[in-house]
Every structure is written in C-alpha cells, then in structure tokens.
Coordinates of C-alpha atoms and ligand atoms in Angstrom, one line a residue:
X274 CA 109.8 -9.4 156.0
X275 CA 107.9 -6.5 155.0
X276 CA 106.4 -3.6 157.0
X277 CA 102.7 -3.9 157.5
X278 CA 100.3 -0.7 158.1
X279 CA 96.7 -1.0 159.0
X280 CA 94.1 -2.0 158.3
X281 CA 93.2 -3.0 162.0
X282 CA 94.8 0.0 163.7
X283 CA 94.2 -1.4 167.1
X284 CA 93.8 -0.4 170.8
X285 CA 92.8 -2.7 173.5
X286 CA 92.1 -0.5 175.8
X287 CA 91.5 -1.8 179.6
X288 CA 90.5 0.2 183.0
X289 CA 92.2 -1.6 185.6
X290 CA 91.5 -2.3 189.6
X291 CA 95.7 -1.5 190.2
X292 CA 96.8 -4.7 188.8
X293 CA 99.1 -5.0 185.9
X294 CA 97.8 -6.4 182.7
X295 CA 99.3 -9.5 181.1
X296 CA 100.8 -7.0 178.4
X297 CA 103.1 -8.7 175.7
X298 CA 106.9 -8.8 175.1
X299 CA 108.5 -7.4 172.6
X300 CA 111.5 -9.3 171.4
X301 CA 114.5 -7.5 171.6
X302 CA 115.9 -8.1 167.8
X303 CA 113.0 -6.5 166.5
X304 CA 112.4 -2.8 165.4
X305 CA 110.4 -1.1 168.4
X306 CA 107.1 -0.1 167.0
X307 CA 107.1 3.7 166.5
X308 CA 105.3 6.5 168.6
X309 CA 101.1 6.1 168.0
X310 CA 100.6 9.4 169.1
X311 CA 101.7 12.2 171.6
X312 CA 100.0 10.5 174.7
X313 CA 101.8 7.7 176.6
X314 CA 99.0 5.5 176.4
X315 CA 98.9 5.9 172.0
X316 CA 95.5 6.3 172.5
X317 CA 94.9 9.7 171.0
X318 CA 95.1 7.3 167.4
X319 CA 91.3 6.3 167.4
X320 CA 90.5 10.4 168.4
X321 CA 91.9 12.0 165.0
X322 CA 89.9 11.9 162.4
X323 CA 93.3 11.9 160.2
X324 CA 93.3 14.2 157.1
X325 CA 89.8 14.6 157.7
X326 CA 90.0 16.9 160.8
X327 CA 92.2 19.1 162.2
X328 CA 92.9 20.3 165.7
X329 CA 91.3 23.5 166.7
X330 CA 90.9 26.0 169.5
X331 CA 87.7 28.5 169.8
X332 CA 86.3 30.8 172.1
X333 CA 83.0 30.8 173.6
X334 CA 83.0 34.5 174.9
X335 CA 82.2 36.7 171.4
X336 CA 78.8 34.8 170.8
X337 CA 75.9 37.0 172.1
X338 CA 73.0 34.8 172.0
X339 CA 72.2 32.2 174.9
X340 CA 69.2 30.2 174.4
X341 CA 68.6 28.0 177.3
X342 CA 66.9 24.6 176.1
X343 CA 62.7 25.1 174.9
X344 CA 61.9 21.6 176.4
X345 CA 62.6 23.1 180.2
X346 CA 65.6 22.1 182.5
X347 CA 64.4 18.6 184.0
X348 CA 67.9 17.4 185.6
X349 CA 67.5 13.7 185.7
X350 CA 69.8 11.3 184.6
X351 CA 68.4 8.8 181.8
X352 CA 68.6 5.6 182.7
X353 CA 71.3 3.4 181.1
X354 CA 72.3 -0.2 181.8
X355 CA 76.2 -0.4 180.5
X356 CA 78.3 1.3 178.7
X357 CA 78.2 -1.6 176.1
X358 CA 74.7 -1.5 175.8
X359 CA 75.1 2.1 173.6
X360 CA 77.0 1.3 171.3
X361 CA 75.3 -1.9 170.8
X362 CA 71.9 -0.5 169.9
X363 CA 73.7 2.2 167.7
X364 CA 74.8 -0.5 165.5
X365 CA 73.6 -0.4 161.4
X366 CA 71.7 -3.6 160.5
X367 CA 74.8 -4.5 158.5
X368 CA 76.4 -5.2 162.0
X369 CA 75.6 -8.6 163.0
X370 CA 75.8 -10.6 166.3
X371 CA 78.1 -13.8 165.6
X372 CA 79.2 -17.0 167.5
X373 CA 81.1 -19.5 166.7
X374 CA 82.6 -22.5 167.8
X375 CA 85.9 -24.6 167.1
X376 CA 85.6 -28.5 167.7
X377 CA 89.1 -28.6 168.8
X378 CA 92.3 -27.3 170.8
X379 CA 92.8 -23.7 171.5
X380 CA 94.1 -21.5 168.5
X381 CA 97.4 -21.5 170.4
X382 CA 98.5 -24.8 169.3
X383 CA 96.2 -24.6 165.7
X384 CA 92.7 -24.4 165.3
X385 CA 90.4 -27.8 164.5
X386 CA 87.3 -27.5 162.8
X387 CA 86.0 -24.3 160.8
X388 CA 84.4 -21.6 161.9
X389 CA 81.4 -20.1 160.5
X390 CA 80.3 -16.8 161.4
X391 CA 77.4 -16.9 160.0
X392 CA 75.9 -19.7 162.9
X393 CA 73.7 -18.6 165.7
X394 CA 75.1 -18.3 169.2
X395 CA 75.9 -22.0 170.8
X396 CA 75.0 -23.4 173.7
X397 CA 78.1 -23.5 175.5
X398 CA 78.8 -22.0 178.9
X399 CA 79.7 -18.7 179.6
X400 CA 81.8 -17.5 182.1
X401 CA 81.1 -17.2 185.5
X402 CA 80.5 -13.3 187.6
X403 CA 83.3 -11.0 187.8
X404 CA 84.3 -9.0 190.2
X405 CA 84.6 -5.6 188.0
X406 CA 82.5 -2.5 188.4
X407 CA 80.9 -0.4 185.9
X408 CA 82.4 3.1 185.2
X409 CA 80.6 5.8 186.8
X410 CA 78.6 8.0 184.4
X411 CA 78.7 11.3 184.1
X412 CA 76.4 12.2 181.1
X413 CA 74.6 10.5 178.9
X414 CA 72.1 12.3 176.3
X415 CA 70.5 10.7 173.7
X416 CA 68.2 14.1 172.8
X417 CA 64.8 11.8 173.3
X418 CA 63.6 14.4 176.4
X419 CA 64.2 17.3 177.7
X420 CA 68.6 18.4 177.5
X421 CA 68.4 18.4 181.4
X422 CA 70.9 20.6 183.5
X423 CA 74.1 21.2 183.1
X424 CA 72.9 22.1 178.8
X425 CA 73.1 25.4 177.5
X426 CA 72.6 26.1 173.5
X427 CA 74.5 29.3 172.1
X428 CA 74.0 30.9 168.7
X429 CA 74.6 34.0 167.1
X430 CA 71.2 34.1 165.8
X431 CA 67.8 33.9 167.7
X432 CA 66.2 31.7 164.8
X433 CA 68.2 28.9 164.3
X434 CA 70.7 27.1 167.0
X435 CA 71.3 23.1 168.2
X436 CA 68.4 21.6 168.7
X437 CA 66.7 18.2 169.1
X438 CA 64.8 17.1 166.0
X439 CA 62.7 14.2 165.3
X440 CA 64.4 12.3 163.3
X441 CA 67.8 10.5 162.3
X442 CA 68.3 9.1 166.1
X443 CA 71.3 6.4 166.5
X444 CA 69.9 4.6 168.8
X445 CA 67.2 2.0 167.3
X446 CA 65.4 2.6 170.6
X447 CA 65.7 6.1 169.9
X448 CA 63.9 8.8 167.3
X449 CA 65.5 12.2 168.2
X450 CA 68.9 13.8 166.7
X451 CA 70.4 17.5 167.5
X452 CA 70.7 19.6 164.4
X453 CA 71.8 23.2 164.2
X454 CA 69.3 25.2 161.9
X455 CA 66.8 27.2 161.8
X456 CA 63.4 26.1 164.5
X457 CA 61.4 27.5 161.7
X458 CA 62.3 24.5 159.2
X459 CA 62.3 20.7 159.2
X460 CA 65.4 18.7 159.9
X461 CA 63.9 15.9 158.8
X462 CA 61.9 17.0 155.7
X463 CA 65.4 17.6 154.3
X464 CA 65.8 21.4 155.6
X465 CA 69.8 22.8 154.5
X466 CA 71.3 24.6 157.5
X467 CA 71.7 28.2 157.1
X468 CA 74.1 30.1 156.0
X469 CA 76.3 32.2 158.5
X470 CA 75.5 30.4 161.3
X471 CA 77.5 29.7 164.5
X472 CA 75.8 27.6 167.4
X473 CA 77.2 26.2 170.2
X474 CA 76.0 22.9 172.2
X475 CA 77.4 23.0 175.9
X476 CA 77.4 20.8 178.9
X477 CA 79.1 21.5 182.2
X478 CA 80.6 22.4 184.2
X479 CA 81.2 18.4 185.5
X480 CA 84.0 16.9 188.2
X481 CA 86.3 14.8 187.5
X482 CA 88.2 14.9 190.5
X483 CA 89.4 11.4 191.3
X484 CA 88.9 10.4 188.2
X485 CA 92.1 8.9 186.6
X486 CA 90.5 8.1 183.2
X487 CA 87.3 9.8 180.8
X488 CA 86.1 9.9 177.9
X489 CA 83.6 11.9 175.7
X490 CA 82.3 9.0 173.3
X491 CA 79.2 10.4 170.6
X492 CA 77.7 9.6 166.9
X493 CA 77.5 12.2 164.2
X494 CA 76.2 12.6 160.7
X495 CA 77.8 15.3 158.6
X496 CA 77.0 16.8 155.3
X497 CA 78.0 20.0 154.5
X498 CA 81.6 20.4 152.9
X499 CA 84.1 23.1 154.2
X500 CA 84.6 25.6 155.4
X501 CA 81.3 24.8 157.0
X502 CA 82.2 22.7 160.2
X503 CA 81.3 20.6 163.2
X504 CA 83.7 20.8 165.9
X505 CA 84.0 18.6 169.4
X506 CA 85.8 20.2 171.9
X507 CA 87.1 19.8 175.9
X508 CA 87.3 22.9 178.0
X509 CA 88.7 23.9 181.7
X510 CA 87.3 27.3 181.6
X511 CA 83.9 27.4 180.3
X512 CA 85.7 29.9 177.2
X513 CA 88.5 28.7 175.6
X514 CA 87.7 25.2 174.1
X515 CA 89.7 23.1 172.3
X516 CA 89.2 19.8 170.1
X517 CA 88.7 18.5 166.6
X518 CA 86.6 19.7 163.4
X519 CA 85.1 17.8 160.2
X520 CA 83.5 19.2 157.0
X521 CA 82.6 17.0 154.4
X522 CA 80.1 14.4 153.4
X523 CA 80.2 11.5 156.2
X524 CA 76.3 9.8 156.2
X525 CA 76.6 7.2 155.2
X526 CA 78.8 4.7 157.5
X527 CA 76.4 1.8 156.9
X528 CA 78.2 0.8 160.4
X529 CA 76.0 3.0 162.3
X530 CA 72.4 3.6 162.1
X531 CA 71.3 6.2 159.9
X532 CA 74.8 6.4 158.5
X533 CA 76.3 7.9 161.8
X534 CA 80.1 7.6 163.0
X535 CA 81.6 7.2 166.5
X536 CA 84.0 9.7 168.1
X537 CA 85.9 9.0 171.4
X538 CA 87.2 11.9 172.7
X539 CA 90.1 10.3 175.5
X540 CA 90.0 13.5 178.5
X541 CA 92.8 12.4 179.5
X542 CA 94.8 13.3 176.3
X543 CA 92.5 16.4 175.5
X544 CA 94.1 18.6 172.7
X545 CA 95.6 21.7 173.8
X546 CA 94.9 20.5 177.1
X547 CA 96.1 17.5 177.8
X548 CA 95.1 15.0 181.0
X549 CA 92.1 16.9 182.2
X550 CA 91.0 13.9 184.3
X551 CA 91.0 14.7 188.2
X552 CA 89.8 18.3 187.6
X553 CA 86.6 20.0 189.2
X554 CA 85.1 21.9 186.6
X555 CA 85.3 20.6 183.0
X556 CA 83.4 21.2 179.8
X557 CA 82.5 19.8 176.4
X558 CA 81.0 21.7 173.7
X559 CA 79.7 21.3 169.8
X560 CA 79.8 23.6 167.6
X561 CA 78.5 24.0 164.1
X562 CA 79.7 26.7 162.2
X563 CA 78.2 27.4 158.3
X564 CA 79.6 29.3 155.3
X565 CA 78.2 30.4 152.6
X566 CA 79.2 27.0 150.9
X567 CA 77.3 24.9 148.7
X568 CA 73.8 24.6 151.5
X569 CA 73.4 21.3 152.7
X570 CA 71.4 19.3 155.5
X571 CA 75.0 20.1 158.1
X572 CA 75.4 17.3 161.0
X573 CA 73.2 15.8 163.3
X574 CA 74.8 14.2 166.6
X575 CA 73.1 11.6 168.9
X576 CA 73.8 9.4 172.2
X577 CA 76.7 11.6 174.1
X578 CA 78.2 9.9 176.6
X579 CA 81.1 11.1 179.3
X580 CA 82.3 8.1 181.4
X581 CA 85.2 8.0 184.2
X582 CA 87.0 5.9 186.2
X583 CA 88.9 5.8 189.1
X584 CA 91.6 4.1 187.5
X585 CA 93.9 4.9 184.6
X586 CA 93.6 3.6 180.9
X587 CA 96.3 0.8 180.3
X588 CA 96.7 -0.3 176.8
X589 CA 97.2 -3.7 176.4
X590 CA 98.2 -3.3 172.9
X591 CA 97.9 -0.8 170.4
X592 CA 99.0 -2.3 166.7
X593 CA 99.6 -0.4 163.6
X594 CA 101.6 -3.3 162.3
X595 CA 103.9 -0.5 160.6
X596 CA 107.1 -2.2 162.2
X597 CA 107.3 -5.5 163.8
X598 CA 107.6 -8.9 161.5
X599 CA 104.3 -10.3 161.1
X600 CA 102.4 -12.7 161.7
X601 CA 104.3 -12.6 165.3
X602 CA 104.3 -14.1 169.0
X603 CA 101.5 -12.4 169.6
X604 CA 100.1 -12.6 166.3
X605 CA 98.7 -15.7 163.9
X606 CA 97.2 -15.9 160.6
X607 CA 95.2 -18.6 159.7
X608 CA 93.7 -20.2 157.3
X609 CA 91.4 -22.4 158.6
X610 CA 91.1 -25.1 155.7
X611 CA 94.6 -25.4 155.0
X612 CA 95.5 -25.8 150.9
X613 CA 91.9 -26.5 150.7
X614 CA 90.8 -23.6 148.5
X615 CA 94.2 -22.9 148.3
X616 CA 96.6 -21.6 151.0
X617 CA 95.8 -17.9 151.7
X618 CA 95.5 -16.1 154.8
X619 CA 95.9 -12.4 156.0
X620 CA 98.9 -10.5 155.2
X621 CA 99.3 -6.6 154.2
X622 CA 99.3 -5.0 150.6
X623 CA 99.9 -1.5 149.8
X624 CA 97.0 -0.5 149.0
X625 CA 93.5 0.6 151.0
X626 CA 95.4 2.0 153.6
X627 CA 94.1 4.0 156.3
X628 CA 97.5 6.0 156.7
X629 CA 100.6 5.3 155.3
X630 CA 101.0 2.7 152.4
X631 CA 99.9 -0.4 154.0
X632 CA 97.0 -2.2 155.1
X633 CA 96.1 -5.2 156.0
X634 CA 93.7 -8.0 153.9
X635 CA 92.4 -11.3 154.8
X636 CA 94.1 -12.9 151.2
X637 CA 97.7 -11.3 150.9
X638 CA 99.4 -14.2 152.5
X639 CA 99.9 -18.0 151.5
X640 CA 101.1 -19.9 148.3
X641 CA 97.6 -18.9 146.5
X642 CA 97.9 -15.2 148.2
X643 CA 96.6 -12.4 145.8
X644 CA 96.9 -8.6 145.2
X645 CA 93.6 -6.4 145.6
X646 CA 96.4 -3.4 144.8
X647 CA 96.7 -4.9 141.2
X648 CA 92.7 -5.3 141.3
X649 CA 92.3 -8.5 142.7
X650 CA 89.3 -9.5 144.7
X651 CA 89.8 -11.8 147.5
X652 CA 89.1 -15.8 146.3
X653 CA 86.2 -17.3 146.5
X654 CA 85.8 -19.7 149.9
X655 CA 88.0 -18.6 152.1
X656 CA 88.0 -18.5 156.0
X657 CA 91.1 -16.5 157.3
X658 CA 91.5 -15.4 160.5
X659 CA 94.0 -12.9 162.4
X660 CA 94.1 -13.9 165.8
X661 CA 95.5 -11.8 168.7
X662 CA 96.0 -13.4 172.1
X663 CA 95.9 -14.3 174.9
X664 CA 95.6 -11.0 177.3
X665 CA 94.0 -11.1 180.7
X666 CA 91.2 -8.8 181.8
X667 CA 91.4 -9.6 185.3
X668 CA 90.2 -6.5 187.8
X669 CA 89.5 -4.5 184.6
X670 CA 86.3 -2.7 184.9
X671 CA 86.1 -2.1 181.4
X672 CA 87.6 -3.9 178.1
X673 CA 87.2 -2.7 174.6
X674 CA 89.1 -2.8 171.2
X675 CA 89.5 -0.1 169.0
X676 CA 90.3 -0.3 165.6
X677 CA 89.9 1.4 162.0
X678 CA 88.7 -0.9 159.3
X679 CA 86.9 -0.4 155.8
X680 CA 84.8 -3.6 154.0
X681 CA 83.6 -3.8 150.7
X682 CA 82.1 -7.8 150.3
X683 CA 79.2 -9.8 149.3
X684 CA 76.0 -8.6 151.0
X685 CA 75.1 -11.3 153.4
X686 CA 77.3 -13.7 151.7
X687 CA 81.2 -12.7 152.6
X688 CA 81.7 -11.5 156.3
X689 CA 84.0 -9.5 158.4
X690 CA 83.8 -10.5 161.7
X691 CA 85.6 -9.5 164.8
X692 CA 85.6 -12.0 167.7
X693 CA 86.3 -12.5 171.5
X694 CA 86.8 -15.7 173.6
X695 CA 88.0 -16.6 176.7
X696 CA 88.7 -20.3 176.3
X697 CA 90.0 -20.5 172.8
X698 CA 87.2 -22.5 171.3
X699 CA 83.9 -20.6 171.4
X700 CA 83.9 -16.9 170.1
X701 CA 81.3 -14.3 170.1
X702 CA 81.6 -10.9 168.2
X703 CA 80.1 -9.0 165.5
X704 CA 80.5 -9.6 161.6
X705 CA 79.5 -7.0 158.5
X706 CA 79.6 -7.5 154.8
X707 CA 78.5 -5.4 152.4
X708 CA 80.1 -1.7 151.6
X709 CA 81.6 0.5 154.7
X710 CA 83.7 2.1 153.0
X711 CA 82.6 5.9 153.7
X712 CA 84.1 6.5 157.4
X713 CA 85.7 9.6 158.0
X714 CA 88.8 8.1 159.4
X715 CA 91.0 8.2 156.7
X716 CA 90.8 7.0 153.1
X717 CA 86.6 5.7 154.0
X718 CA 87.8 3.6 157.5
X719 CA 85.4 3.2 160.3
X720 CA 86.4 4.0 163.8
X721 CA 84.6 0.6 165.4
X722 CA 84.6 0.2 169.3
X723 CA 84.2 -3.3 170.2
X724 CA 83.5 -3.7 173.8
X725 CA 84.7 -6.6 175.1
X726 CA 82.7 -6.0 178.0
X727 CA 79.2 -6.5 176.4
X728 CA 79.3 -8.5 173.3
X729 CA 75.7 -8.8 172.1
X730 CA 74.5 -12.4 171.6
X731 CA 71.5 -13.5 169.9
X732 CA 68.8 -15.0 172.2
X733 CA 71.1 -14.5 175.1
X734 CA 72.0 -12.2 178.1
X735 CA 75.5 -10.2 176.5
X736 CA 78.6 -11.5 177.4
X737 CA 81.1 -10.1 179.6
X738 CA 84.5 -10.8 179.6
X739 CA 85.9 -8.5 182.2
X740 CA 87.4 -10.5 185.2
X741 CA 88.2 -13.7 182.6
X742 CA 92.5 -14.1 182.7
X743 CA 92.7 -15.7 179.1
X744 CA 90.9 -13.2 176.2
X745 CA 91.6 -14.1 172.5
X746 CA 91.1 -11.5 169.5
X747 CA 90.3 -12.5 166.0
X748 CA 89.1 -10.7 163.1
X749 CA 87.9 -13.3 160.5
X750 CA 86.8 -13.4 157.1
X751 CA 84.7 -15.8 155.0
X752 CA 83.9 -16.0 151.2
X753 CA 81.4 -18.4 149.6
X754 CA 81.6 -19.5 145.9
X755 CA 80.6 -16.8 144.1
X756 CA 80.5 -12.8 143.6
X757 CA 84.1 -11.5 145.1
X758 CA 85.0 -8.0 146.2
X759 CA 87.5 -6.1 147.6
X760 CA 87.0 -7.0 151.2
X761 CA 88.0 -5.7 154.2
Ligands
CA161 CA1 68.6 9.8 170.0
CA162 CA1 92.6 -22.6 152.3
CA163 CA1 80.8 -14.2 147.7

C-alpha cells in the first residue's frame, strides 16, 4: 500500500441546481485525504501555478498613464455559443477528438472488448436534452475587435502598453493576441518587449451580485524570465489587486494553440480576497511588468472569459491520490487485455511528479509493471485505463474535470486519452501523444480543463453530459509495437 501523488491531480468540478451530487464515500479505515488548498471546495489547486508563481498584491493608483483602447469603445458582447465551445477551439492539433466503444458490460463489473482511441466517433445514441442552463456570461474577449467597454489599458509609458496584435491568437477561429510593447514595433515579426515597462490590462467594474460561483478562465504565452512578469489579478476596489505572477519561458504547451496555457482563476477563492462572488463592483486586471533582464518577446494572452452562476461550485472529487489505497472503490485500473502483453496497468512511481514525490503512469502496476524512475519506457502494446466513476450530473448546469498531466509518447502512435460516458460502454473525450511536457504547472504539467459539458466529437453535434445520473471518467493509454517513451 503505497502513497500515490499525481499525476492526474483532479477536480470534477459541478454547478449545481440545489441538489446534492452523488459524491463518494470515504471508508472510514482509511487515512482522510489531506487539505488541497485553503478553500473548502480544494479548488484553488488547478489556480497555482506551483513553484512557478507566486501570490502577489499591486496597486493600480501610482501608474500615470491611461490609454483608453485605439480601436474605439464599441460595447457589444461577442457572440459565444458555450462555455465548452472555447476551450474546444483553443485546443493544439496534438489534442484529438476520440470515441470509443466497449462490446460489453459496464466497466463496473469488468470491461469486454478493447478500446481503441484512435477510432472515429460511433454511431451510438446519445443522450437525450437536459434540463441544465448555461452559465451567464459576463465577459468574453478574444482581442479580434475592438476591447469594448468596461476595458481600460494603463502604462507608464505613452509608447508601448497592452495591446491587441495580429498574431499568435488561441482560438483557431481567431488571429489576434494582446501583447504589451511598444505600438511602434511588431509583435509578430519577433519584436522583444521593452525594458522598464509596466502596463496594465483592466476590465470592470462587473456585478456579481447573486452570483454564488465565477471564474476568470484565459490563455497565455510567456517568454521573458524574471524578474520580468505577467500577473493575473481580482480586485474589489478598482486599486489594490491581487493574484498570481509567472516569469519564465512557457510557449510552448503543444496543448494549446500557439503554445498557450490555461488559467482559471476561481472568484470565489480569490487570493487576498477570498469569495468575491455576490459583490457589485469587481475587477480583473493584467499586468506586465519588464526588467532590464535578458529582452525577450514577454507574454501574449487570448480568449478571457468571466462566467457565474447562481449556484455554488460543489466538487465531486478532487484527487491527489497522495493518501488513500489505490486503485480504490471509486477507483479501477485496468488493463484491458489481461496477461496479453503482459499484465500492467496504472499505478504511481516516484518520479515525474507534479508536486511531491509521486505521480501516477499508465505501466507501474501488474506482474510485468515497470519503472520509468529507473529509465524505463512504458511497454510496447499496452491499453490501460484509470477509470473514475460513476457520479451524477443531474441539475448541474456545468460539469468539467480539472487535472495536471504531462505526456511524452509516440507521435500519432501512443495516446493519452481522457474519456467520459454515461452508460459505461461508449466514451468520448480527447487523446494527445507526442511531447507536453513544457506546462508551467509544476515540473512541465499541463493545467487541462475537460468539460464534460461539450465534448467535441468528430462529424457530430458535441456531447453534453449535464443532466445524465451515471458519468464515468477514464484516462487511457495505448502503445503500439514499436518506438516507447516516457509517457504520460
Ligand atoms: Ca484571439
Ligand atoms: Ca496486458
Ligand atoms: Ca509506439
């Protein structure tokens, strides 16, 4: 029975209609799981960039300059479908649609048949409508047209402040970025920012009285090392501001187009100020500040997004695996061929971890388990899942997972994939391969929001799942016969 650390450190995160979610049990011989993080909910783990940022607190008032927006102050809303939709068209071409379907019983009495998550999307049915509603939006820029009201750019200089630029957008539907340097030079041509520099990006004031839950999501770029910075930050005065700060090289996700990484900022668990949700007059801010470090390009950010709800956050589980047994009630390894290929299936090494020692791997476990902490790649055809479930998602109005991971496998050839169902027996979710090991969460991890309530499909509307009683989680791997790596 050893302790098992992350690899997956996960959140399912729900918005509920007022009805209790069909959370799991924790058996009583076991070791509670220890504290996430300071909020109730342990949902300020996927906000901290771990070593890689720090908390901060900064001022608005001391900087003189206040450049209202070139483009004009049109005040309409973009229009936006989902909340899904974003993060689905911000997604690298190394993130690929998957389905897949098992010829057999539910995974809760064993798997039949093998998955293979490198199929197209099947032809079985989908669930039916669900009652849920769409969170309420209460910004959403993706820098394309003009900022709109509510934006105001500071900077101590009158040449160079946050800006849109035309190029490095997130969106594939998108061609603009904001950068903060100089108007004079080229973003795009490769322009460094310049030195002693300190902009601000604002928007606000915005309600969100009756709101019980919000979050600032966004995409950045960075590359410029400290003490040059780009900071995030949540305000309830228009002045003092406070949030989180990176320096350091992170473009190159290969999760994210153009090497961007997502942020979710919860408002509820704002640093410094805790639950700002149900308050009238709220801010959030950017700032870039330079040095006179080694000049580089700085960060670009794209596709903003503040979203509330009426109702509160409830976390159906949040999973660090430091403590509990595993695999557990709640959780199953497989290995779908059995001692076919040998017996291996996920377990955790102590090695790759995001924090602590731990992590987990899709080849630790089983009679043929190996090491990658000794330099062992994972074996050659494997297909081992980690399987989470099931939770309802009844009355929630939104559904997504969380969770860290890093993947270094066969391009095209060896997958990590990350998969929903609500019967058991056909899943739908994403799958990588390749290298994503450059995230800026910790030792190269990816922050990865998988919304459970629009999981692209190829050739077909998304699916939903919000509404469905019975959701399964797995994150699967497969290996062909040839060219191992580390893995995910
Ligand atoms: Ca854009
Ligand atoms: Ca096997
Ligand atoms: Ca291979």
């Amino acid at each position: 029975m050893t302790r098992h650390r992350a690899l997956v450190a996960l959140l399912i995160s729900v918005l509920l209609f007022g009805y209790p979610v069909n959370t799991r049990s924790d058996s009583p011989e076991k070791t509670p799981p220890p504290p996430l993080a300071s909020t109730p909910d342990g949902a300020a783990s996927a906000q901290q960039l771990s070593a890689s940022a720090q908390e901060v607190h900064y001022r608005l008032e001391d900087l003189p300059f206040h450049q209202a927006y070139p483009g004009g102050t049109d005040d309409a809303t973009p229009a936006v479908s989902t909340a899904g939709s974003w993060s689905a068209m911000a997604e690298a071409q190394a993130i690929q649609p998957v389905a897949t379907h098992f010829d057999g019983a539910r995974f809760v009495s064993m798997p039949d048949g093998t998955p293979d998550i490198s199929a197209g999307s099947d032809d079985s049915a989908t669930p039916g409508s669900v009652s849920a509603t769409a969170a309420a939006v209460v910004m959403v820029q993706d820098f394309e047209g003009t900022l709109g009201a509510g934006w105001n750019i500071y900077s101590n200089r009158a040449d160079a402040y946050w800006h849109p630029v035309n190029c490095l957008s997130v969106e594939s539907s998108g061609s603009h970025s904001a950068w903060p340097g100089l108007l004079a030079q080229d973003a795009c041509a490769g322009a460094v920012v310049p030195q002693g520099l300190e902009t601000w990006l604002v928007y606000g004031p915005f309600s969100l009285r009756g709101a019980q839950s919000a979050e600032l999501t966004f995409y950045f770029r960075n590359q410029i090392g400290a003490p040059a910075y780009l900071a995030w930050m949540v305000s309830t005065n228009g002045n003092d501001f406070w949030g989180y700060q990176i320096s350091g090289q992170y473009a190159n996700s290969n999760v994210y187009n153009n090497g961007y990484n997502l942020v979710s900022l919860n408002l509820a668990s704002a640093p410094g100020l805790g639950n700002v949700t149900g308050r009238d007059q709220v801010w959030i801010a950017f700032r870039f500040k330079s040095s006179t470090a080694t000049p580089d390009r700085g960060p670009f950010i794209d596709l903003a997004y503040i979203i509330k709800n009426d109702h509160p956050r409830q976390v159906v589980n949040s999973e660090n695996f430091d403590v509990r047994a595993f695999p557990n009630e709640s959780w199953a390894a497989v290995d779908f061929d059995g001692t076919v290929n040998g017996e291996t299936y996920w377990d955790d090494v102590a090695c790759y971890a995001r924090s602590g020692a731990w992590a987990m791997w899709p080849a630790a476990g089983g009679v043929n388990g190996v090491n990658p902490c000794n330099g062992d790649t994972y074996p050659p055809n494997l297909t081992t899942a980690l399987i989470y479930g099931p939770f309802s998602l009844r009355y929630a109005s939104r559904a997504w997972v969380d969770f860290m991971f890093r993947n270094r496998s066969e391009s095209g050839h060896d997958k990590f994939g990350w998969l929903a169902s609500y019967d058991g027996s056909n899943w739908y979710g994403r799958s990588t391969s390749g290298q994503q090991t450059s995230g800026p969460y910790g030792n190269g991890y990816n922050l990865y929001r998988f919304d459970l309530s629009y999981i692209p499909i190829s050739g077909r509307a998304p699916l939903d799942l919000r509404g469905q009683p019975t959701v399964y989680l797995m994150f699967l791997f497969q290996s062909d016969n040839a060219n191992s790596d580390q893995g995910p």
